[in-house]
Short mmCIF file of the C-alpha atoms (twelve columns), coordinates in Angstrom:
data_MODEL
# 
_entry.id   MODEL 
# 
loop_
_atom_site.group_PDB 
_atom_site.id 
_atom_site.type_symbol 
_atom_site.label_atom_id 
_atom_site.label_alt_id 
_atom_site.label_comp_id 
_atom_site.label_asym_id 
_atom_site.label_seq_id 
_atom_site.Cartn_x 
_atom_site.Cartn_y 
_atom_site.Cartn_z 
_atom_site.pdbx_PDB_model_num 
ATOM 1   C CA . MET A 1   -66.453 -41.777 120.579 1 
ATOM 2   C CA . THR A 2   -67.953 -38.092 120.098 1 
ATOM 3   C CA . GLY A 3   -65.355 -35.698 121.830 1 
ATOM 4   C CA . LYS A 4   -62.772 -38.363 122.182 1 
ATOM 5   C CA . ARG A 5   -59.263 -39.102 120.952 1 
ATOM 6   C CA . ILE A 6   -56.642 -41.527 121.715 1 
ATOM 7   C CA . GLY A 7   -54.117 -40.536 123.923 1 
ATOM 8   C CA . ILE A 8   -51.147 -41.389 126.331 1 
ATOM 9   C CA . ILE A 9   -52.802 -42.069 129.972 1 
ATOM 10  C CA . GLY A 10  -49.638 -43.402 131.638 1 
ATOM 11  C CA . THR A 11  -46.015 -43.982 130.828 1 
ATOM 12  C CA . GLY A 12  -42.997 -45.978 132.318 1 
ATOM 13  C CA . SER A 13  -39.614 -46.965 131.714 1 
ATOM 14  C CA . TYR A 14  -36.874 -49.315 132.993 1 
ATOM 15  C CA . LEU A 15  -32.994 -49.053 132.408 1 
ATOM 16  C CA . PRO A 16  -30.923 -52.063 133.924 1 
ATOM 17  C CA . LYS A 17  -28.655 -51.412 136.837 1 
ATOM 18  C CA . GLU A 18  -25.076 -51.886 135.540 1 
ATOM 19  C CA . GLU A 19  -23.995 -48.611 134.479 1 
ATOM 20  C CA . VAL A 20  -21.130 -48.534 132.133 1 
ATOM 21  C CA . GLY A 21  -19.219 -45.269 131.746 1 
ATOM 22  C CA . ASN A 22  -17.030 -44.185 128.887 1 
ATOM 23  C CA . ALA A 23  -13.676 -44.893 130.269 1 
ATOM 24  C CA . GLU A 24  -14.819 -48.673 130.282 1 
ATOM 25  C CA . ILE A 25  -16.083 -48.625 126.763 1 
ATOM 26  C CA . ALA A 26  -13.129 -46.679 125.490 1 
ATOM 27  C CA . ALA A 27  -10.597 -49.257 126.981 1 
ATOM 28  C CA . ARG A 28  -12.470 -51.885 125.097 1 
ATOM 29  C CA . VAL A 29  -12.815 -50.245 121.489 1 
ATOM 30  C CA . GLY A 30  -9.512  -48.318 121.470 1 
ATOM 31  C CA . VAL A 31  -10.483 -44.681 121.868 1 
ATOM 32  C CA . THR A 32  -10.528 -42.160 124.902 1 
ATOM 33  C CA . ALA A 33  -13.418 -41.271 127.073 1 
ATOM 34  C CA . ASP A 34  -13.282 -37.842 125.796 1 
ATOM 35  C CA . TRP A 35  -13.434 -38.895 122.120 1 
ATOM 36  C CA . ILE A 36  -16.786 -40.557 122.643 1 
ATOM 37  C CA . GLU A 37  -18.442 -37.908 124.612 1 
ATOM 38  C CA . ARG A 38  -17.200 -35.172 122.034 1 
ATOM 39  C CA . LYS A 39  -18.659 -37.390 119.174 1 
ATOM 40  C CA . THR A 40  -21.703 -38.451 120.555 1 
ATOM 41  C CA . GLN A 41  -22.469 -36.526 123.937 1 
ATOM 42  C CA . ILE A 42  -22.859 -39.725 125.692 1 
ATOM 43  C CA . VAL A 43  -21.144 -40.281 129.116 1 
ATOM 44  C CA . SER A 44  -22.687 -43.426 130.283 1 
ATOM 45  C CA . ARG A 45  -25.090 -46.317 129.432 1 
ATOM 46  C CA . ARG A 46  -26.870 -49.136 131.101 1 
ATOM 47  C CA . PHE A 47  -26.140 -52.759 130.025 1 
ATOM 48  C CA . ALA A 48  -28.484 -55.806 130.903 1 
ATOM 49  C CA . GLY A 49  -27.387 -58.320 133.511 1 
ATOM 50  C CA . PRO A 50  -26.696 -62.039 132.295 1 
ATOM 51  C CA . ASP A 51  -30.409 -63.113 133.816 1 
ATOM 52  C CA . GLU A 52  -31.991 -60.318 131.913 1 
ATOM 53  C CA . ALA A 53  -33.373 -60.466 128.380 1 
ATOM 54  C CA . THR A 54  -35.357 -57.793 126.324 1 
ATOM 55  C CA . SER A 55  -38.999 -59.074 127.758 1 
ATOM 56  C CA . ASP A 56  -37.625 -58.810 131.225 1 
ATOM 57  C CA . LEU A 57  -36.794 -54.918 130.375 1 
ATOM 58  C CA . ALA A 58  -40.430 -54.552 128.741 1 
ATOM 59  C CA . VAL A 59  -42.235 -56.228 131.615 1 
ATOM 60  C CA . ARG A 60  -40.656 -53.659 134.163 1 
ATOM 61  C CA . ALA A 61  -41.607 -50.708 132.116 1 
ATOM 62  C CA . ALA A 62  -45.254 -51.952 131.416 1 
ATOM 63  C CA . GLU A 63  -45.518 -52.302 134.948 1 
ATOM 64  C CA . ARG A 64  -44.876 -48.585 135.745 1 
ATOM 65  C CA . ALA A 65  -46.803 -47.372 132.861 1 
ATOM 66  C CA . LEU A 66  -50.013 -49.763 133.988 1 
ATOM 67  C CA . GLU A 67  -49.441 -48.050 137.715 1 
ATOM 68  C CA . GLN A 68  -49.284 -44.609 136.369 1 
ATOM 69  C CA . ALA A 69  -52.482 -45.300 134.457 1 
ATOM 70  C CA . GLY A 70  -54.141 -46.735 137.312 1 
ATOM 71  C CA . LEU A 71  -55.248 -50.225 135.309 1 
ATOM 72  C CA . THR A 72  -54.413 -53.549 135.735 1 
ATOM 73  C CA . ALA A 73  -53.085 -55.858 133.216 1 
ATOM 74  C CA . ASP A 74  -56.227 -57.662 132.627 1 
ATOM 75  C CA . ARG A 75  -57.876 -54.084 131.190 1 
ATOM 76  C CA . ILE A 76  -55.489 -54.253 128.301 1 
ATOM 77  C CA . ASP A 77  -57.010 -55.072 124.985 1 
ATOM 78  C CA . TYR A 78  -53.844 -54.830 122.749 1 
ATOM 79  C CA . LEU A 79  -50.105 -55.561 123.682 1 
ATOM 80  C CA . ILE A 80  -47.413 -54.404 121.009 1 
ATOM 81  C CA . VAL A 81  -43.880 -54.737 121.742 1 
ATOM 82  C CA . SER A 82  -41.681 -52.845 119.217 1 
ATOM 83  C CA . THR A 83  -38.025 -54.321 119.174 1 
ATOM 84  C CA . SER A 84  -35.439 -55.481 116.864 1 
ATOM 85  C CA . THR A 85  -33.664 -57.653 119.922 1 
ATOM 86  C CA . GLY A 86  -36.396 -59.943 120.645 1 
ATOM 87  C CA . ASP A 87  -35.661 -62.676 123.237 1 
ATOM 88  C CA . PHE A 88  -36.009 -65.447 120.484 1 
ATOM 89  C CA . PRO A 89  -36.915 -65.613 116.723 1 
ATOM 90  C CA . GLN A 90  -40.003 -67.365 117.831 1 
ATOM 91  C CA . PRO A 91  -42.200 -66.785 119.773 1 
ATOM 92  C CA . PRO A 92  -42.830 -62.898 119.631 1 
ATOM 93  C CA . THR A 93  -41.749 -61.166 122.524 1 
ATOM 94  C CA . SER A 94  -45.071 -59.833 123.257 1 
ATOM 95  C CA . TYR A 95  -46.374 -63.076 124.125 1 
ATOM 96  C CA . LEU A 96  -43.660 -63.524 126.903 1 
ATOM 97  C CA . VAL A 97  -44.659 -59.890 128.370 1 
ATOM 98  C CA . GLN A 98  -48.224 -60.911 127.964 1 
ATOM 99  C CA . ASP A 99  -47.586 -64.042 130.163 1 
ATOM 100 C CA . ALA A 100 -45.199 -62.289 132.681 1 
ATOM 101 C CA . LEU A 101 -47.891 -59.596 133.374 1 
ATOM 102 C CA . GLY A 102 -51.150 -61.800 133.137 1 
ATOM 103 C CA . ALA A 103 -52.530 -59.526 130.298 1 
ATOM 104 C CA . TYR A 104 -54.482 -62.812 128.765 1 
ATOM 105 C CA . ARG A 105 -57.321 -60.479 127.551 1 
ATOM 106 C CA . ALA A 106 -54.716 -58.782 124.994 1 
ATOM 107 C CA . ALA A 107 -54.251 -59.639 121.661 1 
ATOM 108 C CA . CYS A 108 -50.221 -59.589 121.181 1 
ATOM 109 C CA . PHE A 109 -47.916 -58.903 118.479 1 
ATOM 110 C CA . ASP A 110 -44.421 -57.557 117.804 1 
ATOM 111 C CA . VAL A 111 -43.329 -54.528 115.732 1 
ATOM 112 C CA . ASN A 112 -39.894 -54.459 114.105 1 
ATOM 113 C CA . VAL A 113 -39.227 -51.029 112.586 1 
ATOM 114 C CA . VAL A 114 -35.715 -50.798 114.639 1 
ATOM 115 C CA . CYS A 115 -35.569 -47.187 116.411 1 
ATOM 116 C CA . SER A 116 -38.795 -46.012 114.753 1 
ATOM 117 C CA . GLY A 117 -40.659 -48.829 116.036 1 
ATOM 118 C CA . PHE A 118 -42.360 -47.084 118.913 1 
ATOM 119 C CA . VAL A 119 -44.067 -44.320 117.020 1 
ATOM 120 C CA . TYR A 120 -45.003 -46.962 114.156 1 
ATOM 121 C CA . ALA A 121 -46.692 -48.946 117.177 1 
ATOM 122 C CA . MET A 122 -48.352 -46.206 118.694 1 
ATOM 123 C CA . GLU A 123 -50.078 -45.397 115.392 1 
ATOM 124 C CA . VAL A 124 -51.175 -49.020 114.999 1 
ATOM 125 C CA . ALA A 125 -52.560 -48.609 118.480 1 
ATOM 126 C CA . ARG A 126 -54.437 -45.568 117.693 1 
ATOM 127 C CA . SER A 127 -56.015 -47.187 114.897 1 
ATOM 128 C CA . LEU A 128 -56.987 -50.362 116.798 1 
ATOM 129 C CA . ALA A 129 -58.553 -48.191 119.742 1 
ATOM 130 C CA . GLN A 130 -60.080 -45.149 117.882 1 
ATOM 131 C CA . GLY A 131 -63.921 -45.489 118.182 1 
ATOM 132 C CA . ARG A 132 -64.067 -48.082 120.946 1 
ATOM 133 C CA . PRO A 133 -65.040 -46.785 124.320 1 
ATOM 134 C CA . ASP A 134 -62.625 -47.964 127.034 1 
ATOM 135 C CA . CYS A 135 -60.115 -49.549 124.657 1 
ATOM 136 C CA . HIS A 136 -56.673 -49.597 126.237 1 
ATOM 137 C CA . VAL A 137 -53.422 -50.604 124.515 1 
ATOM 138 C CA . LEU A 138 -50.005 -51.150 126.086 1 
ATOM 139 C CA . VAL A 139 -47.059 -50.064 123.784 1 
ATOM 140 C CA . ILE A 140 -43.517 -51.262 124.737 1 
ATOM 141 C CA . GLY A 141 -40.261 -50.168 123.116 1 
ATOM 142 C CA . ALA A 142 -37.607 -52.395 124.374 1 
ATOM 143 C CA . ASP A 143 -34.294 -53.194 122.905 1 
ATOM 144 C CA . LEU A 144 -31.003 -54.899 124.560 1 
ATOM 145 C CA . TYR A 145 -28.213 -54.217 121.905 1 
ATOM 146 C CA . SER A 146 -25.505 -55.197 124.343 1 
ATOM 147 C CA . ARG A 147 -25.581 -58.762 123.219 1 
ATOM 148 C CA . ILE A 148 -25.304 -57.819 119.398 1 
ATOM 149 C CA . LEU A 149 -22.352 -55.113 119.495 1 
ATOM 150 C CA . ASP A 150 -19.110 -55.795 118.205 1 
ATOM 151 C CA . PHE A 151 -16.661 -53.986 120.572 1 
ATOM 152 C CA . ASP A 152 -14.051 -54.076 117.821 1 
ATOM 153 C CA . ASP A 153 -16.202 -51.604 115.811 1 
ATOM 154 C CA . ARG A 154 -16.013 -48.273 117.548 1 
ATOM 155 C CA . ARG A 155 -18.835 -46.815 115.160 1 
ATOM 156 C CA . THR A 156 -21.550 -48.856 116.999 1 
ATOM 157 C CA . ALA A 157 -20.006 -50.081 120.465 1 
ATOM 158 C CA . VAL A 158 -19.881 -46.445 121.863 1 
ATOM 159 C CA . LEU A 159 -23.261 -45.629 120.880 1 
ATOM 160 C CA . PHE A 160 -26.077 -48.616 121.769 1 
ATOM 161 C CA . ALA A 161 -27.291 -49.789 125.146 1 
ATOM 162 C CA . ASP A 162 -30.220 -51.489 126.755 1 
ATOM 163 C CA . GLY A 163 -33.515 -50.410 128.170 1 
ATOM 164 C CA . ALA A 164 -37.216 -50.281 127.716 1 
ATOM 165 C CA . GLY A 165 -40.013 -47.893 127.889 1 
ATOM 166 C CA . ALA A 166 -43.755 -48.026 127.670 1 
ATOM 167 C CA . ALA A 167 -47.157 -46.244 127.195 1 
ATOM 168 C CA . VAL A 168 -50.677 -47.043 127.814 1 
ATOM 169 C CA . LEU A 169 -53.046 -45.438 125.177 1 
ATOM 170 C CA . GLY A 170 -56.855 -44.841 125.655 1 
ATOM 171 C CA . PRO A 171 -59.557 -42.493 125.118 1 
ATOM 172 C CA . VAL A 172 -58.992 -38.863 126.240 1 
ATOM 173 C CA . ASP A 173 -61.280 -35.840 126.107 1 
ATOM 174 C CA . GLU A 174 -60.476 -33.533 123.037 1 
ATOM 175 C CA . PRO A 175 -58.707 -31.212 122.628 1 
ATOM 176 C CA . TYR A 176 -56.058 -33.826 123.970 1 
ATOM 177 C CA . GLY A 177 -54.478 -36.808 122.644 1 
ATOM 178 C CA . ILE A 178 -52.734 -37.651 119.292 1 
ATOM 179 C CA . LEU A 179 -53.409 -34.893 116.575 1 
ATOM 180 C CA . GLY A 180 -51.611 -36.885 113.928 1 
ATOM 181 C CA . THR A 181 -48.750 -39.158 112.739 1 
ATOM 182 C CA . ASP A 182 -46.944 -39.469 109.785 1 
ATOM 183 C CA . LEU A 183 -44.826 -42.714 108.800 1 
ATOM 184 C CA . VAL A 184 -42.005 -42.736 106.162 1 
ATOM 185 C CA . SER A 185 -40.018 -45.819 105.155 1 
ATOM 186 C CA . ARG A 186 -37.219 -46.043 102.728 1 
ATOM 187 C CA . GLY A 187 -36.230 -49.297 101.763 1 
ATOM 188 C CA . ASP A 188 -33.837 -48.110 99.107  1 
ATOM 189 C CA . ALA A 189 -31.557 -47.241 102.152 1 
ATOM 190 C CA . HIS A 190 -32.205 -50.551 103.933 1 
ATOM 191 C CA . ASP A 191 -28.416 -51.616 104.096 1 
ATOM 192 C CA . LEU A 192 -27.455 -48.444 106.279 1 
ATOM 193 C CA . ILE A 193 -28.274 -50.525 109.380 1 
ATOM 194 C CA . ARG A 194 -28.273 -54.172 109.640 1 
ATOM 195 C CA . VAL A 195 -27.522 -57.468 111.083 1 
ATOM 196 C CA . GLU A 196 -26.462 -59.705 108.202 1 
ATOM 197 C CA . ALA A 197 -26.876 -63.184 109.503 1 
ATOM 198 C CA . GLY A 198 -29.443 -65.300 111.297 1 
ATOM 199 C CA . GLY A 199 -32.288 -64.875 108.858 1 
ATOM 200 C CA . SER A 200 -33.470 -66.936 105.940 1 
ATOM 201 C CA . ARG A 201 -31.276 -65.317 103.445 1 
ATOM 202 C CA . ASN A 202 -28.173 -66.034 105.564 1 
ATOM 203 C CA . PRO A 203 -29.084 -68.627 108.339 1 
ATOM 204 C CA . THR A 204 -26.838 -69.282 111.385 1 
ATOM 205 C CA . SER A 205 -24.019 -71.380 110.513 1 
ATOM 206 C CA . GLU A 206 -20.280 -71.650 111.684 1 
ATOM 207 C CA . ILE A 207 -19.242 -69.381 108.792 1 
ATOM 208 C CA . THR A 208 -21.608 -66.639 109.895 1 
ATOM 209 C CA . LEU A 209 -20.260 -66.953 113.402 1 
ATOM 210 C CA . ALA A 210 -16.580 -66.551 112.581 1 
ATOM 211 C CA . GLU A 211 -17.307 -63.686 110.011 1 
ATOM 212 C CA . GLY A 212 -19.116 -61.816 113.014 1 
ATOM 213 C CA . GLY A 213 -22.498 -62.023 110.859 1 
ATOM 214 C CA . HIS A 214 -24.879 -61.549 113.911 1 
ATOM 215 C CA . TYR A 215 -23.220 -58.422 115.118 1 
ATOM 216 C CA . PHE A 216 -25.110 -55.120 114.503 1 
ATOM 217 C CA . ARG A 217 -23.538 -52.883 111.692 1 
ATOM 218 C CA . MET A 218 -24.297 -49.363 110.536 1 
ATOM 219 C CA . ASN A 219 -23.046 -46.973 108.022 1 
ATOM 220 C CA . GLY A 220 -22.599 -43.971 110.609 1 
ATOM 221 C CA . ARG A 221 -22.156 -41.409 107.851 1 
ATOM 222 C CA . GLY A 222 -25.091 -42.577 105.620 1 
ATOM 223 C CA . VAL A 223 -27.371 -42.576 108.714 1 
ATOM 224 C CA . ARG A 224 -26.381 -38.947 109.445 1 
ATOM 225 C CA . ASP A 225 -26.969 -38.075 105.712 1 
ATOM 226 C CA . PHE A 226 -30.139 -39.731 105.703 1 
ATOM 227 C CA . VAL A 227 -31.183 -38.142 109.002 1 
ATOM 228 C CA . SER A 228 -29.881 -34.476 108.076 1 
ATOM 229 C CA . GLU A 229 -32.002 -34.869 104.607 1 
ATOM 230 C CA . HIS A 230 -35.344 -36.556 105.539 1 
ATOM 231 C CA . VAL A 231 -35.894 -36.062 109.186 1 
ATOM 232 C CA . PRO A 232 -36.268 -32.262 109.632 1 
ATOM 233 C CA . PRO A 233 -38.679 -32.047 106.611 1 
ATOM 234 C CA . ALA A 234 -40.903 -34.805 108.280 1 
ATOM 235 C CA . LEU A 235 -41.339 -33.077 111.363 1 
ATOM 236 C CA . THR A 236 -42.225 -29.801 109.694 1 
ATOM 237 C CA . ALA A 237 -44.566 -31.551 107.365 1 
ATOM 238 C CA . LEU A 238 -46.676 -33.114 110.064 1 
ATOM 239 C CA . ALA A 239 -46.925 -29.671 111.743 1 
ATOM 240 C CA . ASP A 240 -47.945 -28.080 108.586 1 
ATOM 241 C CA . ARG A 241 -50.465 -30.620 107.837 1 
ATOM 242 C CA . LEU A 242 -52.241 -30.285 111.170 1 
ATOM 243 C CA . GLY A 243 -51.845 -26.569 110.700 1 
ATOM 244 C CA . ILE A 244 -49.469 -26.159 113.756 1 
ATOM 245 C CA . GLY A 245 -46.097 -24.542 112.972 1 
ATOM 246 C CA . VAL A 246 -43.051 -26.238 114.584 1 
ATOM 247 C CA . ALA A 247 -42.411 -22.916 116.535 1 
ATOM 248 C CA . GLN A 248 -45.610 -23.805 118.375 1 
ATOM 249 C CA . VAL A 249 -44.438 -27.251 119.562 1 
ATOM 250 C CA . ASP A 250 -43.427 -27.000 123.611 1 
ATOM 251 C CA . HIS A 251 -41.661 -30.409 123.713 1 
ATOM 252 C CA . PHE A 252 -39.443 -32.497 121.323 1 
ATOM 253 C CA . VAL A 253 -39.134 -36.013 122.122 1 
ATOM 254 C CA . PRO A 254 -36.622 -37.583 119.675 1 
ATOM 255 C CA . HIS A 255 -34.999 -41.025 119.043 1 
ATOM 256 C CA . GLN A 256 -31.727 -40.385 121.214 1 
ATOM 257 C CA . ALA A 257 -29.410 -41.710 118.515 1 
ATOM 258 C CA . ASN A 258 -26.199 -39.250 118.783 1 
ATOM 259 C CA . GLY A 259 -26.320 -35.961 120.799 1 
ATOM 260 C CA . VAL A 260 -24.521 -33.927 118.079 1 
ATOM 261 C CA . MET A 261 -26.774 -35.266 115.424 1 
ATOM 262 C CA . LEU A 262 -29.844 -34.459 117.644 1 
ATOM 263 C CA . GLY A 263 -28.495 -30.642 117.686 1 
ATOM 264 C CA . GLU A 264 -28.403 -30.533 113.996 1 
ATOM 265 C CA . VAL A 265 -32.062 -31.679 113.644 1 
ATOM 266 C CA . VAL A 266 -33.254 -29.217 115.869 1 
ATOM 267 C CA . GLU A 267 -31.708 -26.385 114.220 1 
ATOM 268 C CA . LEU A 268 -32.664 -27.669 110.713 1 
ATOM 269 C CA . ALA A 269 -36.215 -28.515 111.616 1 
ATOM 270 C CA . GLY A 270 -36.609 -24.824 113.632 1 
ATOM 271 C CA . LEU A 271 -37.461 -26.512 117.066 1 
ATOM 272 C CA . THR A 272 -35.283 -24.193 118.853 1 
ATOM 273 C CA . ARG A 273 -38.212 -22.953 120.946 1 
ATOM 274 C CA . ALA A 274 -39.039 -26.240 122.261 1 
ATOM 275 C CA . VAL A 275 -37.536 -28.083 125.187 1 
ATOM 276 C CA . THR A 276 -35.590 -30.956 123.679 1 
ATOM 277 C CA . HIS A 277 -35.696 -34.205 126.013 1 
ATOM 278 C CA . ARG A 278 -32.480 -35.815 126.142 1 
ATOM 279 C CA . THR A 279 -31.667 -39.025 127.952 1 
ATOM 280 C CA . LEU A 280 -28.732 -40.173 125.656 1 
ATOM 281 C CA . GLN A 281 -26.160 -38.607 127.999 1 
ATOM 282 C CA . LYS A 282 -26.731 -41.157 130.609 1 
ATOM 283 C CA . TYR A 283 -28.496 -43.851 128.947 1 
ATOM 284 C CA . GLY A 284 -26.997 -43.960 125.279 1 
ATOM 285 C CA . ASN A 285 -28.834 -44.933 122.244 1 
ATOM 286 C CA . VAL A 286 -31.651 -47.580 123.572 1 
ATOM 287 C CA . GLY A 287 -32.970 -48.223 120.016 1 
ATOM 288 C CA . SER A 288 -36.831 -48.593 119.858 1 
ATOM 289 C CA . ALA A 289 -36.789 -47.542 123.750 1 
ATOM 290 C CA . SER A 290 -35.296 -44.224 123.182 1 
ATOM 291 C CA . VAL A 291 -38.567 -42.452 122.661 1 
ATOM 292 C CA . PRO A 292 -40.730 -43.838 125.570 1 
ATOM 293 C CA . VAL A 293 -37.686 -43.627 127.847 1 
ATOM 294 C CA . ALA A 294 -37.363 -39.883 127.264 1 
ATOM 295 C CA . LEU A 295 -41.232 -39.356 127.266 1 
ATOM 296 C CA . ASP A 296 -41.380 -41.111 130.522 1 
ATOM 297 C CA . GLU A 297 -38.613 -39.071 132.316 1 
ATOM 298 C CA . ALA A 298 -40.236 -35.988 130.866 1 
ATOM 299 C CA . ASN A 299 -43.638 -36.867 132.032 1 
ATOM 300 C CA . ARG A 300 -42.461 -37.957 135.735 1 
ATOM 301 C CA . SER A 301 -40.312 -34.776 136.186 1 
ATOM 302 C CA . GLY A 302 -43.447 -32.762 135.720 1 
ATOM 303 C CA . ALA A 303 -42.100 -30.929 132.513 1 
ATOM 304 C CA . LEU A 304 -45.236 -31.844 130.428 1 
ATOM 305 C CA . ALA A 305 -48.165 -29.484 131.226 1 
ATOM 306 C CA . THR A 306 -51.633 -30.162 130.381 1 
ATOM 307 C CA . GLY A 307 -52.001 -28.873 126.834 1 
ATOM 308 C CA . ASP A 308 -48.624 -28.830 126.026 1 
ATOM 309 C CA . LEU A 309 -47.780 -29.797 122.303 1 
ATOM 310 C CA . VAL A 310 -45.285 -32.960 122.168 1 
ATOM 311 C CA . LEU A 311 -43.577 -33.949 119.350 1 
ATOM 312 C CA . LEU A 312 -42.298 -37.451 119.044 1 
ATOM 313 C CA . ALA A 313 -39.700 -38.497 116.499 1 
ATOM 314 C CA . GLY A 314 -38.180 -42.159 116.076 1 
ATOM 315 C CA . PHE A 315 -35.903 -42.775 113.009 1 
ATOM 316 C CA . GLY A 316 -33.620 -45.451 112.242 1 
ATOM 317 C CA . GLY A 317 -33.190 -48.745 110.206 1 
ATOM 318 C CA . GLY A 318 -34.956 -49.494 107.535 1 
ATOM 319 C CA . MET A 319 -34.524 -46.623 106.706 1 
ATOM 320 C CA . SER A 320 -37.580 -45.406 108.746 1 
ATOM 321 C CA . ILE A 321 -39.204 -42.023 110.261 1 
ATOM 322 C CA . GLY A 322 -42.091 -42.126 112.622 1 
ATOM 323 C CA . VAL A 323 -43.367 -38.649 113.965 1 
ATOM 324 C CA . SER A 324 -46.100 -37.996 115.834 1 
ATOM 325 C CA . LEU A 325 -47.642 -34.774 117.556 1 
ATOM 326 C CA . LEU A 326 -49.866 -34.778 120.651 1 
ATOM 327 C CA . ARG A 327 -51.434 -32.353 122.629 1 
ATOM 328 C CA . TRP A 328 -50.963 -33.506 126.336 1 
ATOM 329 C CA . GLY A 329 -53.823 -34.028 128.758 1 
ATOM 330 C CA . ALA A 330 -55.213 -35.999 131.657 1 
ATOM 331 C CA . THR A 331 -57.377 -38.991 130.965 1 
ATOM 332 C CA . ALA A 332 -61.157 -38.759 130.357 1 
# 
């Protein structure tokens, strides 16, 4: 495709209706609402209803992205769902989303890179679509953490929530679109974020249930140290590789892990000129949905102007980092 790149041509998001404030969470975990806000900058979050699963959230976000892109589901060639909280161990959640949307032309698969998964999935989408005229990929980040939180563990219960975000990728005119992406995997830190039971190494049993092995666990201090050490260099390395200094970035759309941590990343990476888009204060940490939800809000608010440089950053379990730089622009 001469003169073409792959870029984002539509975004969408969906957050469940139930709003859960800090006072309610604080009462459950044994802290105060002020303590939660001071430590995380989160004020409220959304929890899925009893009739909602991850695929339901994903479908809502996907419908909104397709509508904005001006496409029907039968125009999608690939459908990728990034999630670590799928509806079932099998089948893949993407197939449930495909069926609900009627996107039967699409080849589907899931990606599980926890909170970095959306950026990883975007790079896979770019690779699949590059060089193929009129190829469109629907990428969705969706997580439903409220079902795997231990409300006796204040380190995690105050942070995580439920949501979904989506983007449609397709050909755009240069100089717009995805300029470059870097992916980093550090398996030597795999134990920092985990769900210990339910897989082939530690299958479900009465013992794993009694021991709380199916709950989400996180070494908060270890995660913060990892992020401080590895994420800012990853951001500056991508910008430097593309010949665009971080000082030129107009918008920073990061994983919504923790508000205090995000402030540190911005300072360490030298992104103080950029507008940092935050949704965590009202939605909490929605895992793989964090980046696309924040991107959709920035897009729909009119904050992203044609030609703006937009830096996406996912980071989390694995441990993993995904960073991507785009020049925002209209479809071809």
